[in-house]
Amino acid sequence: MQHGRIICRMKATKMLRSLYALLTLSLVCCAMSPFVQTAYAQTPPAQTSPAQTAPEPQLATREVATQQATAAASSFDQVVDRAIEREHFFMAQMKQLHPLVETYLQNLKQDKELDTPVPISDVYFLGRLDMSEGTDDRTFTSPTTAGLGKRMISKLSNVYSMKFLPLGFAQMVVLDEDFQRRYYDFTFVRREFLGEVRCIVMDVAPKKDAGKGRFLGRVWIEDQDYNIVRFNGTYYPHPRASYYLHFDSWRANLRPGGVWLPSLIYSEESDLKYRLGQTLNYKAQTRLWGYNLKDLRRNSEFTEITIDAPQTVHDQSQKAQDASPIEAQRQWERQAELNVIDRLQQIGLLAPEGEIDKVLSTVVNNMMVTNNIDIQPEIHCRVLMTTPLESFTIGHTIVVSRGMIDVLPDEASLAMILTHELSHIVLGHHLNTKLAFNDRMFFPDERTFERMDFARDRGEEEAADKKAIELLNNSPYKDKLGTAGLFLKAVQARAPALKNLIRGHLGDSLLNGDATRMSSLMTSSPQFDPKKTDQVAALPLGGRVKIDPWNNQLELIKTKPVAITSAAEKMPFEVTPFFPFLTRLGSATPEKAAPVPEKTAAAPTGQ
Ligand SMILES: [Zn+2]
C-alpha cells in the first residue's frame, strides 16, 4: 500500500506529495458496495515471542495486556469494528463539547547561515469549537479581518497568497465525520506504546470513489476501549483549488470510562507547491482546552459569594457597617478585579489557581521582602492559558501568559517580567473600575479581547520599567540579569517576524512601539548570537507548561534538560511537534484495569 505510508518523524519526512490545506470537508456519501472487506483480516502478530519483543520496561505487564486485548477483540477485523464504533461515539460527544481551540502558525524560510528554516511571519487564531452542526469555531481573534464574521479568512502573509481558515485547523480534531468501514482499506502495521498506553497501529486509506476529504494516513488505537488516540496524515482527495494540510492529531484520556478527547495537533508543510512555483513552508501547533467549562463556572460562583460577604458578626459589633470612603474605593476596585478574574476563568482564558501561581508568587515575594514592600490586599499571580507573550495586572493580580512562561530562559528573566507588573501595583496604577459594574461582564465570550483591555499608557509603562530596575537591583536576582537582558534582545530580534506572538491581546507587549520593555537591562547583557550553541536566550514554545484540557489545571513539565548539539536546535520562540506521554486516567499501573469489553459493543464472537 503506497497510501498511508506516512511516517511520523519530526523532520525530513518525505510525506505524501498529494495536497493539503484549506479545510472545508465536503463529505460525499457515495453509494458503495455493502460488502466490506478489510485489507488484512488477520490477527495481529503475537507479541509474546521473545524474538519480537522489544526490550521495554513494560515487558512484564505486556504479555498480560496482549492476552486481555486478544480476548476483547480477537481479530484485526474486530479491532477495526470497535474503533469505528468508538469514533461514532466520539463524534456524538464532541457535538456536546465546546473547548477553546488555539492555533499558532509560523511561516518558515531557509536561513543560510543557520542552515535551518526559521520563522519569517506568524498567524494566531483563538476560538471556541462548536461541532453541533459540523466543525465550526467561534473566533476570538483575527488580527487582520476583525468583524467579518465567524467564518472569516485570515491572510497568511504578503509573501503567500494562500489563505488559511481557522476552521481548517479545528477540522483536524476529526478523522472523518462519517467514518464508515465501506469507505476505507485498513492495514495492520504493528503494536506500539505511546507513553504507557499500548496501541494497535494501522494504516487507513480511502477506497476509490469514497468521496472527497477522506482521511489518509496512520491511526493509533488504544487496546482497552479501542479509542483512536492519535492519527497522522491528511485528508484526501482534495477539492479543486484548495488543499488539505498534513497533521498529527493527539487525544488525551480526560474522563473515566475511556473518554479520549482532542488535545494537541501539530501541522507542518515543508514542500507544498501550490501555485506558480510557490512553496508553502510552515509549522503550526493547535491546542484544545476548557472542555469542562460548567465546573469552571460553578467554582467562580463560590468566589463571588465570598467576596460579597459582609464582615463577620464579630467585626460588625466593633465597626460601623458602612465602609469609609477610602475603604469603599478599595473595595470598589477589588470588585472590578474579581469580576474580571472570574470572567476570564469562566470562559477558559485564565487557568484556575494552581501550582504555577505559587511558583510565580514566590518570585514576587522575594522581590517584596528584599525591597521592604508591604501591599494590601495581598498580591496574587495567575496564568493566562494562551500562547502570545504578554503580562499585565488586574488590580492586585499579576497575570502572565503560558507562552511567556514557556519561553523565558531562567528565574531571573521571570523575575524581570513579574517585577515590571509588581511595579505597576507599587506605583498605584489603577484598574479601570468600569468593570466593577456586573452588567459590563455580559458580553459574548468571543468579544473578550475587545471588551477587556489592561494595556497601560506609555507614561505608566516607563514608570514601571524604572521602578522595576530599582527593585531588581536590590534583589537576589541583581547579579543574574544578564540572561534577562539577553532574552529582551532575542525578543527585539525576532519581533518583526513574530508579530502575532510578541504582542499583547489583553495587556502590554514586551515591545512598546520601537521600545523594548526594560531596555536598560540590554546594555549590560551579552551580544545576542543565534549561531552560538551554548547561548540560550529564549526557549521554544511548549517546553514548560502542561495543560489539562479538561479542567484547565496547569503543571510544570518535568523534563530533563536536553543537550543542544547545534544552533538549529535552540529554536527560540518556535513551534515544535508534539510527543505527549499518553496515560490512562486514574491508573498508576496502566495495565491493571482489565479491559472489560463494552456491553454495548456487539463484539463478534467465535472468530
Ligand atoms: Zn506594563
PDB file of N, CA and C in Angstrom, residues 325-404:
ATOM      1  N   PRO A 325     -14.902  56.179  53.072  1.00  0.00           N
ATOM      2  CA  PRO A 325     -14.704  56.483  51.636  1.00  0.00           C
ATOM      3  C   PRO A 325     -13.478  55.784  51.046  1.00  0.00           C
ATOM      4  N   ILE A 326     -12.379  55.750  51.782  1.00  0.00           N
ATOM      5  CA  ILE A 326     -11.164  55.115  51.230  1.00  0.00           C
ATOM      6  C   ILE A 326     -11.359  53.611  51.119  1.00  0.00           C
ATOM      7  N   GLU A 327     -11.936  53.038  52.166  1.00  0.00           N
ATOM      8  CA  GLU A 327     -12.223  51.592  52.115  1.00  0.00           C
ATOM      9  C   GLU A 327     -13.176  51.264  50.977  1.00  0.00           C
ATOM     10  N   ALA A 328     -14.165  52.115  50.812  1.00  0.00           N
ATOM     11  CA  ALA A 328     -15.151  51.877  49.752  1.00  0.00           C
ATOM     12  C   ALA A 328     -14.490  51.915  48.386  1.00  0.00           C
ATOM     13  N   GLN A 329     -13.589  52.863  48.207  1.00  0.00           N
ATOM     14  CA  GLN A 329     -12.874  52.958  46.933  1.00  0.00           C
ATOM     15  C   GLN A 329     -12.060  51.688  46.697  1.00  0.00           C
ATOM     16  N   ARG A 330     -11.379  51.211  47.734  1.00  0.00           N
ATOM     17  CA  ARG A 330     -10.587  49.985  47.603  1.00  0.00           C
ATOM     18  C   ARG A 330     -11.470  48.785  47.298  1.00  0.00           C
ATOM     19  N   GLN A 331     -12.592  48.724  47.982  1.00  0.00           N
ATOM     20  CA  GLN A 331     -13.490  47.584  47.748  1.00  0.00           C
ATOM     21  C   GLN A 331     -14.056  47.613  46.337  1.00  0.00           C
ATOM     22  N   TRP A 332     -14.302  48.827  45.900  1.00  0.00           N
ATOM     23  CA  TRP A 332     -14.836  49.007  44.537  1.00  0.00           C
ATOM     24  C   TRP A 332     -13.836  48.487  43.501  1.00  0.00           C
ATOM     25  N   GLU A 333     -12.562  48.828  43.706  1.00  0.00           N
ATOM     26  CA  GLU A 333     -11.512  48.358  42.804  1.00  0.00           C
ATOM     27  C   GLU A 333     -11.359  46.843  42.894  1.00  0.00           C
ATOM     28  N   ARG A 334     -11.444  46.367  44.093  1.00  0.00           N
ATOM     29  CA  ARG A 334     -11.326  44.923  44.311  1.00  0.00           C
ATOM     30  C   ARG A 334     -12.468  44.187  43.598  1.00  0.00           C
ATOM     31  N   GLN A 335     -13.635  44.778  43.635  1.00  0.00           N
ATOM     32  CA  GLN A 335     -14.791  44.157  42.993  1.00  0.00           C
ATOM     33  C   GLN A 335     -14.585  44.081  41.474  1.00  0.00           C
ATOM     34  N   ALA A 336     -14.049  45.129  40.904  1.00  0.00           N
ATOM     35  CA  ALA A 336     -13.747  45.128  39.467  1.00  0.00           C
ATOM     36  C   ALA A 336     -12.741  44.019  39.157  1.00  0.00           C
ATOM     37  N   GLU A 337     -11.711  43.931  39.997  1.00  0.00           N
ATOM     38  CA  GLU A 337     -10.669  42.924  39.809  1.00  0.00           C
ATOM     39  C   GLU A 337     -11.256  41.504  39.844  1.00  0.00           C
ATOM     40  N   LEU A 338     -12.086  41.250  40.850  1.00  0.00           N
ATOM     41  CA  LEU A 338     -12.634  39.900  40.980  1.00  0.00           C
ATOM     42  C   LEU A 338     -13.631  39.578  39.873  1.00  0.00           C
ATOM     43  N   ASN A 339     -14.379  40.573  39.460  1.00  0.00           N
ATOM     44  CA  ASN A 339     -15.292  40.372  38.329  1.00  0.00           C
ATOM     45  C   ASN A 339     -14.533  39.914  37.087  1.00  0.00           C
ATOM     46  N   VAL A 340     -13.451  40.609  36.819  1.00  0.00           N
ATOM     47  CA  VAL A 340     -12.690  40.317  35.610  1.00  0.00           C
ATOM     48  C   VAL A 340     -12.043  38.932  35.695  1.00  0.00           C
ATOM     49  N   ILE A 341     -11.454  38.641  36.854  1.00  0.00           N
ATOM     50  CA  ILE A 341     -10.768  37.356  37.009  1.00  0.00           C
ATOM     51  C   ILE A 341     -11.760  36.205  36.871  1.00  0.00           C
ATOM     52  N   ASP A 342     -12.914  36.391  37.505  1.00  0.00           N
ATOM     53  CA  ASP A 342     -13.977  35.386  37.365  1.00  0.00           C
ATOM     54  C   ASP A 342     -14.330  35.143  35.915  1.00  0.00           C
ATOM     55  N   ARG A 343     -14.540  36.219  35.226  1.00  0.00           N
ATOM     56  CA  ARG A 343     -14.989  36.101  33.842  1.00  0.00           C
ATOM     57  C   ARG A 343     -13.930  35.393  32.982  1.00  0.00           C
ATOM     58  N   LEU A 344     -12.688  35.801  33.185  1.00  0.00           N
ATOM     59  CA  LEU A 344     -11.619  35.195  32.388  1.00  0.00           C
ATOM     60  C   LEU A 344     -11.478  33.704  32.689  1.00  0.00           C
ATOM     61  N   GLN A 345     -11.715  33.346  33.948  1.00  0.00           N
ATOM     62  CA  GLN A 345     -11.625  31.930  34.293  1.00  0.00           C
ATOM     63  C   GLN A 345     -12.827  31.166  33.754  1.00  0.00           C
ATOM     64  N   GLN A 346     -13.994  31.782  33.822  1.00  0.00           N
ATOM     65  CA  GLN A 346     -15.208  31.120  33.345  1.00  0.00           C
ATOM     66  C   GLN A 346     -15.143  30.767  31.874  1.00  0.00           C
ATOM     67  N   ILE A 347     -14.574  31.654  31.094  1.00  0.00           N
ATOM     68  CA  ILE A 347     -14.557  31.358  29.658  1.00  0.00           C
ATOM     69  C   ILE A 347     -13.323  30.553  29.277  1.00  0.00           C
ATOM     70  N   GLY A 348     -12.515  30.219  30.246  1.00  0.00           N
ATOM     71  CA  GLY A 348     -11.403  29.313  29.974  1.00  0.00           C
ATOM     72  C   GLY A 348     -10.126  30.000  29.534  1.00  0.00           C
ATOM     73  N   LEU A 349     -10.044  31.310  29.701  1.00  0.00           N
ATOM     74  CA  LEU A 349      -8.811  32.002  29.313  1.00  0.00           C
ATOM     75  C   LEU A 349      -7.804  32.069  30.455  1.00  0.00           C
ATOM     76  N   LEU A 350      -8.300  32.034  31.681  1.00  0.00           N
ATOM     77  CA  LEU A 350      -7.405  32.089  32.827  1.00  0.00           C
ATOM     78  C   LEU A 350      -7.429  30.730  33.518  1.00  0.00           C
ATOM     79  N   ALA A 351      -6.252  30.189  33.813  1.00  0.00           N
ATOM     80  CA  ALA A 351      -6.195  28.895  34.496  1.00  0.00           C
ATOM     81  C   ALA A 351      -6.720  29.048  35.919  1.00  0.00           C
ATOM     82  N   PRO A 352      -7.368  27.998  36.457  1.00  0.00           N
ATOM     83  CA  PRO A 352      -7.739  28.058  37.869  1.00  0.00           C
ATOM     84  C   PRO A 352      -6.478  28.171  38.717  1.00  0.00           C
ATOM     85  N   GLU A 353      -6.644  28.559  39.972  1.00  0.00           N
ATOM     86  CA  GLU A 353      -5.466  28.687  40.831  1.00  0.00           C
ATOM     87  C   GLU A 353      -4.735  27.355  40.898  1.00  0.00           C
ATOM     88  N   GLY A 354      -3.422  27.407  40.910  1.00  0.00           N
ATOM     89  CA  GLY A 354      -2.679  26.146  40.900  1.00  0.00           C
ATOM     90  C   GLY A 354      -1.214  26.318  41.229  1.00  0.00           C
ATOM     91  N   GLU A 355      -0.518  25.235  40.965  1.00  0.00           N
ATOM     92  CA  GLU A 355       0.889  25.076  41.334  1.00  0.00           C
ATOM     93  C   GLU A 355       1.787  26.185  40.760  1.00  0.00           C
ATOM     94  N   ILE A 356       1.539  26.556  39.504  1.00  0.00           N
ATOM     95  CA  ILE A 356       2.424  27.542  38.876  1.00  0.00           C
ATOM     96  C   ILE A 356       2.229  28.925  39.494  1.00  0.00           C
ATOM     97  N   ASP A 357       0.998  29.231  39.891  1.00  0.00           N
ATOM     98  CA  ASP A 357       0.758  30.516  40.562  1.00  0.00           C
ATOM     99  C   ASP A 357       1.674  30.665  41.777  1.00  0.00           C
ATOM    100  N   LYS A 358       1.862  29.541  42.465  1.00  0.00           N
ATOM    101  CA  LYS A 358       2.682  29.587  43.685  1.00  0.00           C
ATOM    102  C   LYS A 358       4.142  29.861  43.341  1.00  0.00           C
ATOM    103  N   VAL A 359       4.603  29.245  42.245  1.00  0.00           N
ATOM    104  CA  VAL A 359       5.981  29.490  41.817  1.00  0.00           C
ATOM    105  C   VAL A 359       6.161  30.974  41.504  1.00  0.00           C
ATOM    106  N   LEU A 360       5.194  31.540  40.788  1.00  0.00           N
ATOM    107  CA  LEU A 360       5.280  32.960  40.436  1.00  0.00           C
ATOM    108  C   LEU A 360       5.219  33.829  41.700  1.00  0.00           C
ATOM    109  N   SER A 361       4.333  33.446  42.626  1.00  0.00           N
ATOM    110  CA  SER A 361       4.189  34.232  43.857  1.00  0.00           C
ATOM    111  C   SER A 361       5.470  34.234  44.684  1.00  0.00           C
ATOM    112  N   THR A 362       6.173  33.105  44.644  1.00  0.00           N
ATOM    113  CA  THR A 362       7.434  33.033  45.393  1.00  0.00           C
ATOM    114  C   THR A 362       8.423  34.069  44.873  1.00  0.00           C
ATOM    115  N   VAL A 363       8.492  34.190  43.558  1.00  0.00           N
ATOM    116  CA  VAL A 363       9.404  35.171  42.964  1.00  0.00           C
ATOM    117  C   VAL A 363       8.970  36.588  43.361  1.00  0.00           C
ATOM    118  N   VAL A 364       7.668  36.845  43.298  1.00  0.00           N
ATOM    119  CA  VAL A 364       7.160  38.176  43.672  1.00  0.00           C
ATOM    120  C   VAL A 364       7.458  38.454  45.147  1.00  0.00           C
ATOM    121  N   ASN A 365       7.278  37.442  45.980  1.00  0.00           N
ATOM    122  CA  ASN A 365       7.581  37.620  47.399  1.00  0.00           C
ATOM    123  C   ASN A 365       9.048  37.932  47.646  1.00  0.00           C
ATOM    124  N   ASN A 366       9.928  37.233  46.930  1.00  0.00           N
ATOM    125  CA  ASN A 366      11.361  37.535  47.031  1.00  0.00           C
ATOM    126  C   ASN A 366      11.611  39.011  46.768  1.00  0.00           C
ATOM    127  N   MET A 367      10.978  39.512  45.731  1.00  0.00           N
ATOM    128  CA  MET A 367      11.152  40.918  45.377  1.00  0.00           C
ATOM    129  C   MET A 367      10.636  41.828  46.491  1.00  0.00           C
ATOM    130  N   MET A 368       9.479  41.474  47.035  1.00  0.00           N
ATOM    131  CA  MET A 368       8.865  42.347  48.025  1.00  0.00           C
ATOM    132  C   MET A 368       9.633  42.348  49.340  1.00  0.00           C
ATOM    133  N   VAL A 369      10.077  41.158  49.757  1.00  0.00           N
ATOM    134  CA  VAL A 369      10.799  41.056  51.022  1.00  0.00           C
ATOM    135  C   VAL A 369      12.107  41.841  50.957  1.00  0.00           C
ATOM    136  N   THR A 370      12.875  41.632  49.882  1.00  0.00           N
ATOM    137  CA  THR A 370      14.177  42.301  49.809  1.00  0.00           C
ATOM    138  C   THR A 370      14.039  43.803  49.604  1.00  0.00           C
ATOM    139  N   ASN A 371      12.872  44.241  49.145  1.00  0.00           N
ATOM    140  CA  ASN A 371      12.665  45.674  48.955  1.00  0.00           C
ATOM    141  C   ASN A 371      11.753  46.287  50.020  1.00  0.00           C
ATOM    142  N   ASN A 372      11.470  45.513  51.069  1.00  0.00           N
ATOM    143  CA  ASN A 372      10.600  46.006  52.144  1.00  0.00           C
ATOM    144  C   ASN A 372       9.272  46.572  51.663  1.00  0.00           C
ATOM    145  N   ILE A 373       8.641  45.827  50.794  1.00  0.00           N
ATOM    146  CA  ILE A 373       7.343  46.288  50.288  1.00  0.00           C
ATOM    147  C   ILE A 373       6.244  45.494  50.976  1.00  0.00           C
ATOM    148  N   ASP A 374       5.255  46.232  51.454  1.00  0.00           N
ATOM    149  CA  ASP A 374       4.102  45.557  52.069  1.00  0.00           C
ATOM    150  C   ASP A 374       2.850  46.088  51.380  1.00  0.00           C
ATOM    151  N   ILE A 375       2.143  45.230  50.716  1.00  0.00           N
ATOM    152  CA  ILE A 375       0.966  45.690  49.965  1.00  0.00           C
ATOM    153  C   ILE A 375      -0.274  44.908  50.371  1.00  0.00           C
ATOM    154  N   GLN A 376      -1.343  45.640  50.639  1.00  0.00           N
ATOM    155  CA  GLN A 376      -2.646  45.028  50.931  1.00  0.00           C
ATOM    156  C   GLN A 376      -3.662  45.525  49.925  1.00  0.00           C
ATOM    157  N   PRO A 377      -4.621  44.723  49.469  1.00  0.00           N
ATOM    158  CA  PRO A 377      -4.676  43.284  49.682  1.00  0.00           C
ATOM    159  C   PRO A 377      -3.490  42.586  49.017  1.00  0.00           C
ATOM    160  N   GLU A 378      -3.239  41.407  49.499  1.00  0.00           N
ATOM    161  CA  GLU A 378      -2.114  40.599  49.053  1.00  0.00           C
ATOM    162  C   GLU A 378      -2.075  40.451  47.532  1.00  0.00           C
ATOM    163  N   ILE A 379      -0.874  40.395  46.977  1.00  0.00           N
ATOM    164  CA  ILE A 379      -0.736  40.234  45.525  1.00  0.00           C
ATOM    165  C   ILE A 379      -0.826  38.750  45.144  1.00  0.00           C
ATOM    166  N   HIS A 380      -1.606  38.465  44.118  1.00  0.00           N
ATOM    167  CA  HIS A 380      -1.717  37.091  43.609  1.00  0.00           C
ATOM    168  C   HIS A 380      -1.187  37.022  42.181  1.00  0.00           C
ATOM    169  N   CYS A 381      -0.767  35.830  41.787  1.00  0.00           N
ATOM    170  CA  CYS A 381      -0.322  35.626  40.409  1.00  0.00           C
ATOM    171  C   CYS A 381      -1.204  34.572  39.755  1.00  0.00           C
ATOM    172  N   ARG A 382      -1.534  34.781  38.488  1.00  0.00           N
ATOM    173  CA  ARG A 382      -2.350  33.825  37.746  1.00  0.00           C
ATOM    174  C   ARG A 382      -1.777  33.658  36.346  1.00  0.00           C
ATOM    175  N   VAL A 383      -2.170  32.560  35.698  1.00  0.00           N
ATOM    176  CA  VAL A 383      -1.636  32.284  34.360  1.00  0.00           C
ATOM    177  C   VAL A 383      -2.752  32.340  33.319  1.00  0.00           C
ATOM    178  N   LEU A 384      -2.515  33.106  32.281  1.00  0.00           N
ATOM    179  CA  LEU A 384      -3.396  33.145  31.128  1.00  0.00           C
ATOM    180  C   LEU A 384      -3.079  31.917  30.280  1.00  0.00           C
ATOM    181  N   MET A 385      -4.102  31.229  29.766  1.00  0.00           N
ATOM    182  CA  MET A 385      -3.894  29.937  29.117  1.00  0.00           C
ATOM    183  C   MET A 385      -3.237  30.032  27.731  1.00  0.00           C
ATOM    184  N   THR A 386      -3.133  31.219  27.211  1.00  0.00           N
ATOM    185  CA  THR A 386      -2.805  31.385  25.782  1.00  0.00           C
ATOM    186  C   THR A 386      -1.304  31.494  25.506  1.00  0.00           C
ATOM    187  N   THR A 387      -0.968  31.418  24.223  1.00  0.00           N
ATOM    188  CA  THR A 387       0.424  31.402  23.783  1.00  0.00           C
ATOM    189  C   THR A 387       1.089  32.777  23.652  1.00  0.00           C
ATOM    190  N   PRO A 388       0.425  33.808  23.074  1.00  0.00           N
ATOM    191  CA  PRO A 388       1.158  35.071  22.864  1.00  0.00           C
ATOM    192  C   PRO A 388       1.802  35.593  24.151  1.00  0.00           C
ATOM    193  N   LEU A 389       2.996  36.162  23.996  1.00  0.00           N
ATOM    194  CA  LEU A 389       3.777  36.562  25.161  1.00  0.00           C
ATOM    195  C   LEU A 389       3.222  37.856  25.730  1.00  0.00           C
ATOM    196  N   GLU A 390       2.592  37.776  26.875  1.00  0.00           N
ATOM    197  CA  GLU A 390       2.092  39.001  27.487  1.00  0.00           C
ATOM    198  C   GLU A 390       1.982  38.850  28.996  1.00  0.00           C
ATOM    199  N   SER A 391       1.957  40.000  29.654  1.00  0.00           N
ATOM    200  CA  SER A 391       1.731  40.037  31.103  1.00  0.00           C
ATOM    201  C   SER A 391       1.019  41.342  31.400  1.00  0.00           C
ATOM    202  N   PHE A 392       0.244  41.331  32.465  1.00  0.00           N
ATOM    203  CA  PHE A 392      -0.470  42.552  32.849  1.00  0.00           C
ATOM    204  C   PHE A 392      -0.960  42.405  34.279  1.00  0.00           C
ATOM    205  N   THR A 393      -1.466  43.490  34.838  1.00  0.00           N
ATOM    206  CA  THR A 393      -2.048  43.390  36.174  1.00  0.00           C
ATOM    207  C   THR A 393      -3.530  43.713  36.088  1.00  0.00           C
ATOM    208  N   ILE A 394      -4.294  43.000  36.913  1.00  0.00           N
ATOM    209  CA  ILE A 394      -5.704  43.324  37.114  1.00  0.00           C
ATOM    210  C   ILE A 394      -5.801  43.631  38.599  1.00  0.00           C
ATOM    211  N   GLY A 395      -5.853  44.890  38.965  1.00  0.00           N
ATOM    212  CA  GLY A 395      -5.822  45.249  40.375  1.00  0.00           C
ATOM    213  C   GLY A 395      -4.546  44.707  41.014  1.00  0.00           C
ATOM    214  N   HIS A 396      -4.706  43.873  42.027  1.00  0.00           N
ATOM    215  CA  HIS A 396      -3.531  43.301  42.686  1.00  0.00           C
ATOM    216  C   HIS A 396      -3.224  41.874  42.202  1.00  0.00           C
ATOM    217  N   THR A 397      -3.696  41.547  41.038  1.00  0.00           N
ATOM    218  CA  THR A 397      -3.388  40.238  40.464  1.00  0.00           C
ATOM    219  C   THR A 397      -2.465  40.417  39.258  1.00  0.00           C
ATOM    220  N   ILE A 398      -1.348  39.691  39.306  1.00  0.00           N
ATOM    221  CA  ILE A 398      -0.408  39.723  38.178  1.00  0.00           C
ATOM    222  C   ILE A 398      -0.718  38.527  37.279  1.00  0.00           C
ATOM    223  N   VAL A 399      -0.900  38.790  35.987  1.00  0.00           N
ATOM    224  CA  VAL A 399      -1.232  37.722  35.055  1.00  0.00           C
ATOM    225  C   VAL A 399      -0.098  37.574  34.039  1.00  0.00           C
ATOM    226  N   VAL A 400       0.353  36.336  33.857  1.00  0.00           N
ATOM    227  CA  VAL A 400       1.412  36.051  32.880  1.00  0.00           C
ATOM    228  C   VAL A 400       0.892  34.956  31.958  1.00  0.00           C
ATOM    229  N   SER A 401       1.147  35.076  30.668  1.00  0.00           N
ATOM    230  CA  SER A 401       0.631  34.061  29.743  1.00  0.00           C
ATOM    231  C   SER A 401       1.472  32.792  29.782  1.00  0.00           C
ATOM    232  N   ARG A 402       0.826  31.691  29.421  1.00  0.00           N
ATOM    233  CA  ARG A 402       1.513  30.398  29.362  1.00  0.00           C
ATOM    234  C   ARG A 402       2.685  30.456  28.393  1.00  0.00           C
ATOM    235  N   GLY A 403       2.482  31.074  27.250  1.00  0.00           N
ATOM    236  CA  GLY A 403       3.549  31.178  26.257  1.00  0.00           C
ATOM    237  C   GLY A 403       4.762  31.899  26.816  1.00  0.00           C
ATOM    238  N   MET A 404       4.506  32.931  27.597  1.00  0.00           N
ATOM    239  CA  MET A 404       5.611  33.688  28.202  1.00  0.00           C
ATOM    240  C   MET A 404       6.404  32.788  29.138  1.00  0.00           C
TER     241      MET A 404
END
